[in-house]
Amino acid sequence: MCGIIGYVGYQNATPILVDGLRRLEYRGYDSAGVAIISADGKTHIHRAVGKLRNLDTVLREHPLTGSLGIGHTRWATHGRPTEENAHPHTIDGVTIVHNGILENYLELRHMLEARDRQFRSETDTEIMAHLIAEQIAKGHALDEAVRSILPQVRGTYALVVISESHPNTIVTAKNASPIVLGLGDNENFVASDIPACLEYTRSFVFLEDGQMAILRPKDISITDFEGNQQIVEPTTVTWSPIMAEKGGHKHFMHKEIYEQPTAVANTILGRVSMEDATIHLDGVNPEHIDPIDRLIITACGTSWHAGLIGKFMLEHIARIPVEVDLASEFRYRDPILDNKTGLLAISQSGETADTLGAVKDAKAAHAVVFGICNVIGSSIARECKNSGGVLYTHAGLEIGVASTKAFVTQLVALFLLAIHFGRKRGTLSITDGQDHLNRLREIPSHIESILAREASLIAIARRYARAKDFLFLGRGPNYPVALEGALKLKEISYIHAEGYAAGEMKHGPIALVDEHVPIVGIATAGPSYQKTISNLEEVRARNGKLIIIASEGDSRIASVADDVFVIPKTTPLLDPLLSVVPLQLLAYHIADAKGTDIDQPRNLAKSVTVE
Ligand code: M6R
C-alpha cells in the first residue's frame, strides 16, 4: 500500500505534492519522493528514506520548482526501503510512481535485461518505466505508450506517469489499486485518495479498473485501456480533510475492518496455482522449510491467536506436528530444537521484541526459522531471510492498535503454508487442494456480505455496551477465535472479557454465569457444532444471555440464542476468517458507544519492542 499524487496546473507543484503526501502518509512511510518537470523541460527528482519529514528537509535545502509533478510515499513491497527503491523512478525522461504489485515482474525484468536494459532498483515499478520509455523512443505519445504496455503487465497497479517529451501532461492507469482525479480551475490532480487534494478541490472522479486518464491543466480525458472515450460524472465530496484521511471512516480500526476483503485477496494474489494445487511461497526458502518434521509457532497477542488456528490447519491438512507458544514463554522454557524443527514466527509489525528474541534463540539452536510478517524489511523478516525466509501478508499498513486485517491475512498465509506442506508431504491430493483453494478464494466476498450486515451488530452492541464482563466461547478452531474476540473487546472498550474453550466451562468458569454476563458463543457448522451447542445450552440454563455466531442455514440456533449473527458457510478450517469479523465489529461498536480512544487505546502501542 503506497500513496501517489500528481499535479498539473499553474502553481508551483512541489508544496502541493508534499502537502498531499502528508495526507497520504498513513498508506506507508518507508520512503518518499517527488519529481518535477521544471521550466527547462528537465525532470528533477528528490527522494528520501523514512518519513516524509526527511524528504521535506531535502526539499528545503534543494528546492524544486515547476508546474507539473508527481509524488509517492512508499510502503515497501518489492525491494527494501532504500533510496534506490524509492519512487519516482525515471528512465530516459519517463518518470513513474506506482501503487500495487506486478506478479510477472521477474519475467519482464529478464526480458528487458536480455535487451540490455540497465536496472537501478529492485522494484517491479522500474520495469514499467523501461517499457514506456521504449515506446516513447519509438515516437508514441505518452498516453499511447502507457496504453501499449499494459497488456504485458499482470498484477495490481495505480500508475502515474510523466515524460519530458510531454511536459504538460500526466497519464494515469488503474487496475485494482485506487485512483481519484481532482478537478480544479486550470489545474488538475491525481491521487490515491481524496484527502491528498481536498485542500484544492471538492470535485472528484473515481477511476474504475481498466480506465486511464490524461490530465492537462485545462482538461481531463478518460478512456478505457483500448482508447475508447469514457463519460464520467464528477462527484462533489463534502468530507472534511480530517475525516477523509480515514477514507470516510470514523476510526482507522473501522477502515481496516472494511479493508479485509482486499487484504485477503492481496495475500492470495499470485501465490496459487490451481492446476496442481501448488503454492508459490515468494520470500520463503522451500529448500530450508520442506525437510522439517516438526513445527513450533511462536507469536504474541493476536498473532498468537492466528498461530493457534494455524495448528489446526497444518495438522489437519499436512499432518505435521505443531506446537504453539507465546514468544514470551517459549524463550524461557528450554525448548528442544534441532535442524529438523521449524520455528515459525508470526508478527504483523515484525518488530515485537519477544517474537524477535524467540527467532534469534531458535536460530542459534539451528532450527529452521521462518516468518509470517506484514511489514516489509522488518527485523523478524530480516532475521528469517537467510534461513526459512518470510511470507509477507500484504495486508497494507495497519494503523489501529487493535489488529484486524493483519489477523485475517495471517490466517490466509497459514492456510497457504498448510496446503504447501500438504502437497509436499503427500497428505493432500490435487483435488482436495483445489477444493480448499476454491473455498479460500470465496473468503473476500463472504467477508463483504458480513460487512453489509453491520447494522445488526450495532444494535447488538448497544444492547450490551453497559456489561462489566463478557465471556467468549468456542471449540476447535473457534476456540482461538473466542480468545481473539475477548482480546478485541478488552483492549478497545476496557471491558473485562475472557475467552474459553466451551468444553472447559463446567470445570470452573460456569460459576461466573448470571444474567449480567453476556456470553458470545461461536457455533459454526462442523464436527464441534453439537458439543458447542450443548455447552451453550448449559450456560443458558444458568440465565446467561447468549449472542451466537452461527452458520447460514442453521434453523435450530434461534431457539438457543438471545441474539444470532449468521456468517456464510465455508469449511471448519476457514470459519475463523469469517467468524472473527462480527466479533471485531461488536468490539468496535461497544467501544464506540462507550466513547473510548479506539485507535490508540490507553497503555498500548502498535509495536511492542520491549520484552
Ligand atoms: O506486530 P505483532 O503481530 O508481533 O504484535 C503482536 C501483538 O502485540 C498484537 O497482536 C497485539 O496483541 C494487538 N494489539 C492486538 O490487537
XYZ file of C-alpha atoms and ligand atoms in Angstrom:
627
model
C 0.000 0.000 0.000
C 1.589 3.292 -1.107
C 0.322 6.818 -1.643
C 0.635 8.534 -5.006
C -0.128 12.059 -6.199
C 0.262 14.157 -9.339
C -0.338 17.836 -10.147
C -0.540 19.763 -13.421
C -1.572 23.426 -13.460
C -0.291 26.953 -12.942
C 1.020 26.820 -9.351
C 4.363 25.519 -8.117
C 3.727 21.783 -7.844
C 6.208 20.991 -5.053
C 4.303 22.265 -1.971
C 1.067 20.779 -3.346
C 2.704 17.380 -3.767
C 4.352 17.437 -0.347
C 1.106 18.504 1.324
C -0.712 15.700 -0.487
C 1.901 13.149 0.545
C 1.498 14.235 4.165
C -2.173 13.318 3.953
C -1.316 10.019 2.298
C 1.415 9.063 4.754
C -0.931 6.654 6.556
C -0.541 4.473 3.452
C 3.169 3.953 4.098
C 6.255 5.808 5.188
C 9.248 3.686 4.212
C 10.402 6.410 1.826
C 9.018 9.357 -0.104
C 9.893 11.213 -3.272
C 8.795 13.852 -5.754
C 9.636 14.517 -9.415
C 9.071 17.881 -11.082
C 9.391 18.859 -14.740
C 10.700 22.403 -14.486
C 10.615 25.287 -16.975
C 13.796 23.987 -18.660
C 11.845 20.845 -19.659
C 14.039 18.613 -17.480
C 12.930 16.219 -14.731
C 14.292 16.852 -11.250
C 13.825 14.228 -8.550
C 14.361 14.150 -4.790
C 13.815 11.016 -2.718
C 14.482 10.171 0.915
C 14.251 7.025 3.011
C 11.902 7.118 6.011
C 9.136 9.515 6.850
C 8.112 12.471 4.756
C 9.895 14.910 7.057
C 13.202 13.555 5.665
C 12.117 14.472 2.136
C 10.947 17.843 3.446
C 14.449 18.526 4.750
C 15.980 17.654 1.362
C 13.482 19.905 -0.429
C 14.195 22.811 1.920
C 17.896 22.517 1.126
C 17.386 21.920 -2.612
C 14.034 23.424 -3.649
C 12.300 22.245 -6.838
C 10.097 24.484 -8.958
C 7.764 23.622 -11.808
C 4.061 23.394 -12.535
C 3.897 19.653 -13.247
C 4.999 16.901 -10.913
C 4.307 13.576 -9.225
C 4.996 12.220 -5.732
C 4.951 8.974 -3.797
C 5.032 7.721 -0.235
C 6.111 4.110 -0.093
C 5.095 1.035 1.831
C 7.748 -1.334 0.514
C 6.599 -4.471 -1.281
C 9.216 -5.369 -3.912
C 12.628 -4.230 -2.787
C 13.910 -2.948 0.520
C 13.133 0.548 1.769
C 16.225 2.248 0.313
C 16.669 5.461 -1.649
C 17.301 3.488 -4.881
C 13.985 1.694 -4.421
C 12.102 4.881 -3.503
C 9.738 6.269 -6.141
C 9.602 8.151 -8.502
C 11.628 6.011 -10.912
C 12.925 7.682 -14.030
C 14.267 6.132 -17.242
C 15.200 8.129 -20.348
C 12.990 11.089 -19.408
C 9.992 8.916 -18.415
C 9.126 9.110 -14.708
C 6.655 6.926 -12.867
C 5.091 6.310 -9.455
C 3.172 3.109 -8.754
C 0.952 1.642 -6.080
C 0.436 -2.111 -6.409
C 2.328 -5.307 -7.110
C 3.290 -6.728 -10.503
C 3.030 -10.511 -10.468
C 5.143 -11.145 -13.571
C 7.871 -8.652 -12.791
C 10.686 -11.234 -12.815
C 9.697 -12.480 -16.249
C 9.532 -8.895 -17.572
C 12.794 -7.941 -15.924
C 14.591 -10.872 -17.556
C 13.085 -9.906 -20.913
C 14.284 -6.293 -20.538
C 17.736 -7.350 -19.320
C 18.032 -9.501 -22.435
C 17.521 -6.222 -24.366
C 20.446 -4.693 -22.398
C 18.258 -2.520 -20.203
C 20.124 -1.499 -17.032
C 18.180 -1.532 -13.757
C 18.815 0.905 -10.926
C 16.418 -0.509 -8.345
C 14.959 -3.809 -7.117
C 11.392 -2.643 -7.698
C 8.723 -4.002 -10.008
C 7.846 -0.382 -10.851
C 11.056 0.375 -12.735
C 10.072 -2.272 -15.290
C 7.161 -0.140 -16.405
C 9.386 2.938 -16.729
C 11.622 0.965 -19.121
C 8.704 -0.396 -21.123
C 7.112 3.061 -21.515
C 10.461 4.697 -22.349
C 10.944 2.165 -25.157
C 7.572 3.160 -26.635
C 8.299 6.909 -26.326
C 11.607 6.321 -28.142
C 9.577 4.834 -30.993
C 7.675 8.149 -31.279
C 4.459 7.257 -29.422
C 2.532 9.883 -27.474
C 2.672 9.360 -23.695
C -0.895 8.014 -23.392
C -0.354 5.614 -26.317
C 2.945 4.477 -24.801
C 1.296 3.703 -21.456
C -1.693 2.021 -23.124
C 0.539 -0.163 -25.271
C 2.470 -1.666 -22.343
C -0.497 -2.505 -20.092
C -1.331 -5.849 -21.750
C 2.164 -7.054 -20.785
C 1.910 -6.321 -17.054
C -0.001 -8.637 -14.732
C -0.981 -7.658 -11.208
C -2.341 -4.628 -9.430
C -1.420 -1.080 -10.243
C -2.273 2.556 -9.951
C 0.271 4.309 -12.163
C 1.047 7.960 -12.619
C 3.486 8.756 -15.438
C 5.093 11.916 -16.797
C 7.590 12.388 -19.626
C 9.956 15.129 -20.746
C 8.559 14.538 -24.235
C 5.128 15.803 -22.992
C 5.906 18.429 -20.327
C 2.250 19.440 -19.910
C 0.666 16.012 -19.471
C 0.129 13.394 -16.767
C -1.115 9.905 -17.657
C -2.615 7.559 -15.096
C -3.954 3.999 -15.332
C -5.760 1.824 -12.806
C -6.138 -1.867 -12.117
C -7.240 -2.835 -8.590
C -5.356 -0.048 -6.764
C -7.241 3.197 -6.127
C -7.014 6.377 -8.217
C -9.053 9.564 -7.849
C -8.873 12.572 -10.144
C -9.345 16.013 -8.586
C -10.819 18.595 -10.954
C -9.653 22.186 -10.462
C -9.706 25.518 -12.316
C -6.811 25.492 -14.779
C -5.237 22.767 -12.675
C -5.896 19.079 -12.132
C -4.843 16.449 -9.617
C -4.491 12.692 -9.420
C -4.043 10.782 -6.158
C -4.552 7.504 -4.299
C -7.170 9.029 -2.068
C -9.312 12.131 -1.736
C -7.534 13.751 1.243
C -4.413 14.322 -0.831
C -6.051 17.153 -2.786
C -9.053 18.083 -0.661
C -7.449 21.471 0.099
C -7.731 22.409 -3.588
C -10.931 20.840 -4.894
C -14.108 19.058 -3.797
C -14.846 17.731 -7.283
C -13.589 14.185 -7.903
C -13.755 11.400 -10.426
C -13.084 7.844 -9.187
C -11.314 5.868 -11.912
C -12.604 2.328 -12.422
C -10.428 -0.703 -13.077
C -9.448 -0.773 -16.744
C -9.586 3.023 -17.112
C -6.864 5.542 -17.935
C -6.849 9.319 -17.701
C -4.861 12.038 -19.448
C -4.575 15.204 -17.371
C -3.580 18.634 -18.649
C -4.076 21.992 -16.882
C -7.399 22.718 -18.606
C -8.817 19.278 -19.331
C -9.023 15.657 -18.322
C -9.830 12.889 -20.764
C -10.760 9.386 -19.600
C -10.546 6.287 -21.781
C -10.587 2.541 -21.302
C -7.396 0.553 -21.959
C -8.411 0.212 -25.628
C -8.620 4.004 -26.000
C -12.428 4.302 -26.093
C -13.628 7.561 -24.580
C -15.458 7.175 -21.231
C -18.160 9.534 -19.993
C -17.917 10.023 -16.228
C -19.771 12.307 -13.851
C -17.667 14.044 -11.186
C -18.710 13.599 -7.551
C -18.709 16.523 -5.145
C -17.481 15.455 -1.722
C -18.443 17.157 1.499
C -15.870 15.472 3.743
C -13.579 17.406 5.993
C -9.880 16.710 5.342
C -9.519 15.016 8.761
C -12.316 12.509 8.136
C -11.058 11.795 4.681
C -7.690 10.669 5.975
C -9.567 7.701 7.323
C -11.306 7.313 3.990
C -14.621 8.455 5.473
C -14.459 6.019 8.415
C -14.643 7.332 11.960
C -11.586 5.330 13.049
C -8.699 3.567 11.363
C -9.822 0.320 13.027
C -13.172 0.536 11.255
C -11.483 1.327 7.961
C -9.137 -1.632 8.414
C -12.030 -3.986 9.184
C -13.515 -2.863 5.869
C -10.219 -3.406 4.058
C -10.249 -7.128 4.905
C -11.743 -8.389 1.628
C -8.997 -6.616 -0.342
C -6.299 -7.580 2.141
C -7.239 -11.270 1.915
C -7.235 -11.084 -1.891
C -3.768 -9.469 -1.783
C -2.374 -12.219 0.457
C -3.548 -14.824 -2.043
C -2.583 -12.835 -5.154
C -0.008 -14.529 -7.373
C 0.590 -17.389 -4.933
C -1.833 -20.057 -6.065
C -1.525 -22.416 -8.999
C -4.919 -24.080 -9.392
C -3.943 -26.740 -11.964
C -1.881 -28.712 -9.488
C -2.956 -27.014 -6.220
C 0.575 -25.796 -5.523
C 1.538 -22.641 -3.684
C 4.205 -20.157 -4.725
C 5.549 -19.004 -1.356
C 7.512 -15.971 -2.555
C 10.099 -14.950 0.013
C 10.141 -18.394 1.657
C 13.044 -20.781 1.002
C 11.423 -24.208 0.304
C 14.782 -25.992 0.384
C 15.033 -24.979 4.068
C 11.437 -25.450 5.236
C 10.382 -28.558 3.279
C 12.579 -31.069 5.189
C 11.303 -30.096 8.671
C 9.394 -32.791 10.537
C 8.010 -30.697 13.382
C 6.899 -27.082 13.744
C 6.796 -24.634 16.623
C 4.741 -21.496 16.028
C 5.580 -18.540 18.212
C 3.956 -15.103 18.453
C 2.291 -12.615 20.793
C -1.247 -11.290 21.206
C -3.465 -11.504 18.153
C -0.672 -13.108 16.114
C -0.522 -15.913 18.712
C -4.256 -16.474 18.222
C -3.578 -16.810 14.490
C -0.895 -19.384 15.328
C -3.363 -21.421 17.427
C -5.686 -21.606 14.421
C -2.722 -22.386 12.153
C -2.065 -25.516 14.243
C -5.497 -26.860 13.241
C -4.788 -26.090 9.575
C -1.278 -27.540 9.479
C -2.029 -30.678 11.472
C -5.215 -31.472 9.566
C -4.008 -30.712 6.041
C -0.279 -31.537 6.244
C -0.190 -33.966 9.219
C 2.811 -32.092 10.602
C 3.047 -31.929 14.421
C 2.677 -28.327 15.605
C 3.221 -26.689 18.986
C 2.151 -23.085 19.553
C 3.952 -20.946 22.096
C 3.651 -17.424 23.368
C 7.004 -15.933 22.381
C 7.473 -14.531 25.885
C 7.165 -18.087 27.303
C 8.976 -20.018 24.568
C 12.240 -18.273 25.261
C 12.340 -19.275 28.894
C 11.322 -22.943 28.764
C 14.435 -24.590 27.310
C 12.676 -25.845 24.164
C 14.025 -28.860 22.263
C 15.222 -27.628 18.873
C 17.269 -29.092 16.048
C 17.745 -28.654 12.315
C 14.579 -30.672 11.585
C 12.459 -28.289 13.677
C 10.827 -25.308 12.040
C 10.257 -22.187 14.142
C 7.526 -20.101 12.542
C 7.274 -16.566 13.952
C 4.066 -14.658 13.254
C 4.135 -10.884 13.624
C 2.279 -8.043 11.949
C 4.963 -5.486 12.740
C 7.928 -7.855 12.533
C 9.359 -5.880 15.445
C 7.786 -7.467 18.557
C 10.702 -7.917 20.942
C 9.714 -11.316 22.388
C 8.981 -12.803 18.973
C 12.235 -11.432 17.588
C 14.097 -12.829 20.601
C 12.498 -16.263 20.049
C 13.618 -16.225 16.414
C 17.211 -15.383 17.394
C 17.311 -18.085 20.087
C 15.893 -20.719 17.733
C 18.333 -19.724 15.016
C 21.231 -20.107 17.434
C 19.909 -23.617 18.231
C 19.995 -24.463 14.470
C 16.232 -24.596 13.978
C 14.893 -23.500 10.576
C 13.387 -20.075 11.318
C 10.775 -18.505 9.068
C 8.174 -15.828 9.470
C 4.750 -14.536 8.541
C 5.033 -10.744 8.674
C 3.170 -7.760 7.311
C 5.832 -5.068 7.437
C 8.388 -5.490 4.669
C 12.016 -5.431 5.722
C 11.145 -5.580 9.451
C 13.603 -7.085 11.935
C 11.925 -10.519 12.101
C 11.716 -10.647 8.302
C 15.406 -9.790 8.010
C 16.363 -12.333 10.685
C 14.490 -15.109 8.850
C 15.728 -14.178 5.390
C 18.788 -16.410 5.197
C 17.084 -19.343 6.930
C 13.492 -20.351 6.045
C 12.558 -16.895 4.714
C 9.442 -14.784 5.190
C 5.922 -14.926 3.813
C 4.503 -11.400 3.648
C 0.782 -10.943 4.230
C 0.497 -7.786 2.055
C -2.368 -6.576 4.268
C -1.332 -2.954 3.828
C -0.466 -0.501 6.565
C -2.365 -1.246 9.788
C -2.669 1.876 11.930
C -5.301 0.947 14.533
C -3.632 -0.602 17.571
C -6.263 -3.351 17.582
C -5.140 -5.768 14.932
C -7.871 -6.762 12.443
C -6.843 -7.175 8.821
C -3.389 -8.374 9.904
C -5.018 -11.277 11.794
C -7.233 -12.406 8.931
C -4.354 -12.258 6.449
C -2.099 -14.213 8.838
C -4.752 -16.940 8.733
C -4.649 -16.859 4.930
C -0.848 -17.172 4.981
C -1.067 -20.120 7.416
C -3.652 -21.806 5.211
C -1.373 -21.384 2.176
C 1.520 -22.866 4.174
C -0.655 -25.819 5.228
C -1.535 -26.510 1.598
C 2.111 -26.168 0.582
C 3.237 -28.680 3.224
C 0.267 -30.955 2.482
C 1.164 -31.160 -1.205
C 4.895 -31.621 -0.472
C 4.319 -34.269 2.180
C 1.760 -36.152 0.084
C -1.057 -35.730 2.619
C -3.174 -33.583 0.296
C -4.387 -34.682 -3.135
C -4.651 -32.235 -6.046
C -8.459 -32.439 -5.950
C -8.693 -31.779 -2.213
C -6.129 -28.994 -2.573
C -8.182 -27.394 -5.350
C -11.272 -27.656 -3.187
C -9.511 -25.908 -0.267
C -8.219 -23.180 -2.585
C -11.605 -22.593 -4.174
C -13.087 -22.127 -0.708
C -10.249 -19.767 0.207
C -10.902 -17.642 -2.863
C -14.530 -17.177 -1.772
C -13.486 -15.582 1.536
C -13.271 -11.926 0.322
C -16.861 -11.946 -0.933
C -18.044 -13.756 2.219
C -16.444 -11.003 4.334
C -18.160 -8.376 2.150
C -21.502 -9.993 2.901
C -20.806 -9.851 6.667
C -19.805 -6.169 6.455
C -23.032 -5.420 4.592
C -24.951 -6.524 7.725
C -23.057 -4.280 10.158
C -26.301 -2.586 11.289
C -27.472 -5.657 13.180
C -24.167 -5.789 15.092
C -24.525 -2.108 16.020
C -27.934 -2.949 17.512
C -26.474 -5.887 19.494
C -23.535 -3.740 20.660
C -25.888 -1.073 22.004
C -27.846 -3.663 23.993
C -24.744 -4.982 25.774
C -22.438 -1.933 25.976
C -23.049 -1.481 29.726
C -21.957 -5.007 30.709
C -18.970 -5.222 33.058
C -17.784 -8.694 31.999
C -18.068 -10.801 28.847
C -17.295 -14.446 28.136
C -16.399 -15.744 24.661
C -16.756 -19.486 23.999
C -15.773 -21.734 21.117
C -14.398 -25.197 20.370
C -11.845 -26.421 17.829
C -10.600 -23.643 15.511
C -13.282 -21.390 17.001
C -11.669 -21.531 20.454
C -8.805 -19.187 19.387
C -11.484 -17.015 17.735
C -13.111 -16.748 21.172
C -9.735 -15.646 22.610
C -9.393 -13.081 19.827
C -12.953 -11.771 20.300
C -12.251 -11.282 24.017
C -8.916 -9.554 23.331
C -10.503 -7.150 20.828
C -13.230 -6.216 23.295
C -10.951 -5.704 26.299
C -8.248 -3.722 24.515
C -10.521 -1.110 22.940
C -13.565 -0.956 25.274
C -11.754 -1.675 28.584
C -14.499 -4.176 29.459
C -13.240 -7.297 31.203
C -13.580 -10.217 28.788
C -12.332 -13.817 28.798
C -12.145 -16.385 26.032
C -12.642 -20.032 26.985
C -12.774 -23.399 25.299
C -16.528 -24.068 25.539
C -15.948 -27.561 26.951
C -13.990 -26.110 29.884
C -16.908 -24.064 31.240
C -18.139 -26.772 33.561
C -14.672 -27.114 35.076
C -14.924 -23.770 36.811
C -15.836 -20.696 34.741
C -19.573 -21.541 34.669
C -19.653 -20.255 38.249
C -19.322 -16.758 36.772
C -22.509 -17.030 34.742
C -25.574 -14.977 35.659
C -27.969 -12.703 33.796
C -25.431 -9.821 33.913
C -22.682 -11.606 31.942
C -23.242 -11.677 28.182
C -21.758 -14.791 26.578
C -20.637 -14.797 22.962
C -20.678 -18.333 21.536
C -19.130 -19.265 18.211
C -21.090 -22.262 16.960
C -20.486 -22.668 13.251
C -21.247 -25.864 11.320
C -18.640 -28.601 11.703
C -17.538 -31.503 13.893
C -17.681 -29.445 17.130
C -21.122 -27.974 16.476
C -23.264 -30.347 18.589
C -20.909 -30.241 21.560
C -20.668 -26.435 21.408
C -24.442 -26.122 21.374
C -24.698 -28.398 24.426
C -22.172 -26.191 26.272
C -24.114 -23.066 25.314
C -27.396 -24.682 26.470
C -25.748 -25.307 29.854
C -24.924 -21.599 30.084
C -28.441 -20.625 29.057
C -29.871 -22.851 31.786
C -27.984 -20.618 34.272
C -29.667 -17.444 32.942
C -26.709 -16.417 30.778
C -27.505 -14.068 27.881
C -26.290 -15.661 24.649
C -25.066 -13.934 21.489
C -24.271 -16.672 18.961
C -22.272 -16.553 15.745
C -23.655 -19.387 13.599
C -23.502 -20.633 10.021
C -26.090 -19.599 7.449
C -28.958 -22.093 7.275
C -28.808 -23.125 10.965
C -32.521 -23.391 11.725
C -32.044 -24.534 15.324
C -29.872 -21.708 16.607
C -32.605 -19.077 17.139
C -34.199 -21.230 19.853
C -30.918 -21.327 21.823
C -29.739 -17.715 21.480
C -30.891 -14.267 22.588
C -29.135 -12.759 19.558
C -27.825 -14.518 16.456
C -25.473 -13.342 13.736
C -25.039 -15.726 10.821
C -21.945 -15.977 8.657
C -21.707 -17.565 5.189
C -20.970 -21.284 5.047
C -17.394 -22.320 4.409
C -15.232 -25.151 5.811
C -14.446 -25.512 9.552
C -10.783 -24.611 8.934
C -11.757 -21.383 7.172
C -14.618 -20.458 9.533
C -12.303 -18.355 11.774
C -11.614 -15.974 8.853
C -15.326 -15.167 8.875
C -16.439 -15.653 12.487
C -13.871 -13.139 13.740
C -15.301 -10.300 11.613
C -18.592 -9.880 13.569
C -16.547 -10.048 16.792
C -14.296 -7.213 15.573
C -17.357 -5.118 14.733
C -19.064 -5.975 18.020
C -15.981 -4.855 19.987
C -15.687 -1.744 17.815
C -19.293 -0.645 18.314
C -19.297 -1.368 22.055
C -16.123 0.753 22.381
C -17.629 3.460 20.181
C -20.774 3.522 22.337
C -18.512 3.952 25.388
C -16.500 6.700 23.663
C -13.029 5.193 24.219
C -9.945 6.075 22.156
C -10.376 3.188 19.711
C -7.324 3.677 17.516
C -4.933 4.400 20.355
C -6.297 2.673 23.459
C -4.738 3.564 26.781
C -1.495 1.841 27.807
C -0.950 0.189 24.405
C 1.322 0.672 21.405
C 1.096 -0.731 17.925
C 4.505 -2.437 18.095
C 5.756 -3.812 21.376
C 9.527 -3.508 21.167
C 10.264 -4.178 24.818
C 10.271 -7.622 26.432
O 3.186 -6.930 15.494
P 2.820 -8.225 16.184
O 1.856 -9.038 15.390
O 4.019 -9.023 16.585
O 2.088 -7.764 17.515
C 1.704 -8.706 18.476
C 0.773 -8.079 19.468
O 1.381 -7.018 20.135
C -0.519 -7.565 18.805
O -1.150 -8.576 18.073
C -1.486 -7.035 19.874
O -1.943 -8.091 20.663
C -2.646 -6.282 19.222
N -2.810 -5.008 19.849
C -3.947 -6.993 19.327
O -4.981 -6.308 18.717
